[in-house]
């Protein structure tokens, strides 16, 4: 499907699989409440989880959200890119997008096809990750077709996602706090802002989300096979899949290595596709090891801990 056809479908209220640099999104016209409701139905997602609104150009964001001095600086530095800012929303954004919150999550994705699509549609696009609710996020067009092919008018194929984990969700004011670690590291934010950037624990996340939002659920990003975190030696039973960071596990069941050179960016880009592969290999359970917790490691570990139901 080409950009013009996809844009026409979006204007008609239909859903499109949209590539971004983080993961594929399930996009709808953010100004059309009926279209946005189709997202929740397609995902099997509870409607009390707020969606991220995507714009084609950084400046357009102020049409849907109110700026603050810190938000303007962050937008200028990190957009287009994997940073979502949670800001006071403007009235044009329907309640279904924000689950009734008076804030809206906004970002300008760093992917040429995503930006071309938003531009051609002429509307901001609401898009959660294009997976069924609670499942692994898609990082290729084929992943989207697999889980949501029947729900979309089409999928724009932008190749495998470069970043591989979702955007960092940041509440910039009154003091910057990361609500979800992601593609922009805490270190990059701290360096740029020249001030401390907190990472929300469970309780702080709860303060900024509707009570039962999936962002608050312990089990999220989960494969079909139950996943646990490695403690001690690798299991070697044939029906246990293993996901390692840099050193290959010993002989045993299927295993994959996120990055043989120990590169966290490579590990992030491989994370979801490797979890899917292990899941599809038919193993009974999956064991994954945590990665170093600096840089992108914070986001990788967040996804692994949640996939293990321990968020
Ligand atoms: O990288 C990404 O962010 C991908 C691509 C498609 O852009 N999108 C994505 O959307 O991950 P989703 O719906 O899977 O995750 C959105 C999360 C919510 O679960 C919530 O944690 C947070 O963003 N969020 C959105 N709006 C918010 C708001 N107004 N207040 C607090 N958190 C919000
Ligand atoms: Mg998601």
Short mmCIF file of N, CA, C and O in Angstrom, two decimals, residues 202 205 213-222 302-311:
data_model
loop_
_atom_site.label_atom_id
_atom_site.label_comp_id
_atom_site.label_asym_id
_atom_site.label_seq_id
_atom_site.Cartn_x
_atom_site.Cartn_y
_atom_site.Cartn_z
N UNK A 202 6.29 2.48 40.45
CA UNK A 202 4.90 2.11 40.26
C UNK A 202 3.92 3.15 40.78
O UNK A 202 2.96 3.52 40.12
N UNK A 205 3.89 6.32 38.62
CA UNK A 205 3.19 6.08 37.35
C UNK A 205 1.69 6.14 37.59
O UNK A 205 0.95 6.71 36.81
N UNK A 213 -4.94 1.56 33.94
CA UNK A 213 -4.25 1.60 32.65
C UNK A 213 -3.25 0.45 32.53
O UNK A 213 -2.59 0.11 33.50
N UNK A 214 -3.13 -0.14 31.32
CA UNK A 214 -2.20 -1.25 31.12
C UNK A 214 -0.77 -0.87 31.46
O UNK A 214 0.02 -1.72 31.84
N UNK A 215 -0.44 0.42 31.32
CA UNK A 215 0.89 0.85 31.74
C UNK A 215 1.13 0.49 33.19
O UNK A 215 2.26 0.44 33.67
N UNK A 216 0.04 0.25 33.93
CA UNK A 216 0.13 -0.09 35.34
C UNK A 216 0.09 -1.59 35.57
O UNK A 216 0.28 -2.06 36.68
N UNK A 217 -0.20 -2.35 34.52
CA UNK A 217 -0.31 -3.79 34.72
C UNK A 217 1.08 -4.41 34.80
O UNK A 217 1.99 -4.04 34.05
N UNK A 218 1.23 -5.38 35.68
CA UNK A 218 2.53 -6.03 35.82
C UNK A 218 2.85 -6.83 34.56
O UNK A 218 3.96 -6.82 34.06
N UNK A 219 1.85 -7.52 34.00
CA UNK A 219 2.14 -8.36 32.84
C UNK A 219 1.80 -7.63 31.56
O UNK A 219 0.67 -7.27 31.30
N UNK A 220 2.80 -7.42 30.72
CA UNK A 220 2.66 -6.62 29.51
C UNK A 220 3.79 -7.06 28.62
O UNK A 220 4.77 -7.59 29.09
N UNK A 221 3.68 -6.84 27.31
CA UNK A 221 4.74 -7.25 26.37
C UNK A 221 5.02 -8.75 26.52
O UNK A 221 6.16 -9.19 26.43
N UNK A 222 3.98 -9.54 26.79
CA UNK A 222 4.23 -10.93 27.15
C UNK A 222 4.16 -11.87 25.95
O UNK A 222 3.27 -11.75 25.11
N UNK A 302 13.05 -2.97 31.60
CA UNK A 302 11.64 -2.68 31.91
C UNK A 302 10.73 -3.64 31.14
O UNK A 302 9.79 -4.21 31.71
N UNK A 303 11.00 -3.85 29.84
CA UNK A 303 10.15 -4.73 29.04
C UNK A 303 10.28 -6.18 29.50
O UNK A 303 9.29 -6.93 29.52
N UNK A 304 11.51 -6.59 29.84
CA UNK A 304 11.71 -7.99 30.28
C UNK A 304 11.01 -8.25 31.61
O UNK A 304 10.36 -9.28 31.80
N UNK A 305 11.14 -7.29 32.53
CA UNK A 305 10.52 -7.46 33.84
C UNK A 305 9.00 -7.55 33.69
O UNK A 305 8.33 -8.37 34.31
N UNK A 306 8.44 -6.71 32.80
CA UNK A 306 6.99 -6.78 32.59
C UNK A 306 6.58 -8.05 31.88
O UNK A 306 5.52 -8.61 32.17
N UNK A 307 7.39 -8.48 30.91
CA UNK A 307 7.06 -9.73 30.21
C UNK A 307 7.06 -10.89 31.20
O UNK A 307 6.34 -11.87 31.03
N UNK A 308 7.85 -10.74 32.26
CA UNK A 308 7.88 -11.77 33.30
C UNK A 308 6.77 -11.57 34.33
O UNK A 308 6.69 -12.31 35.32
N UNK A 309 5.92 -10.53 34.07
CA UNK A 309 4.81 -10.30 34.98
C UNK A 309 5.23 -9.72 36.31
O UNK A 309 4.53 -9.86 37.31
N UNK A 310 6.41 -9.05 36.32
CA UNK A 310 6.91 -8.52 37.59
C UNK A 310 7.07 -7.03 37.58
O UNK A 310 7.88 -6.47 38.32
N UNK A 311 6.29 -6.32 36.68
CA UNK A 311 6.41 -4.86 36.59
C UNK A 311 5.83 -4.18 37.80
O UNK A 311 5.87 -2.99 37.91
#
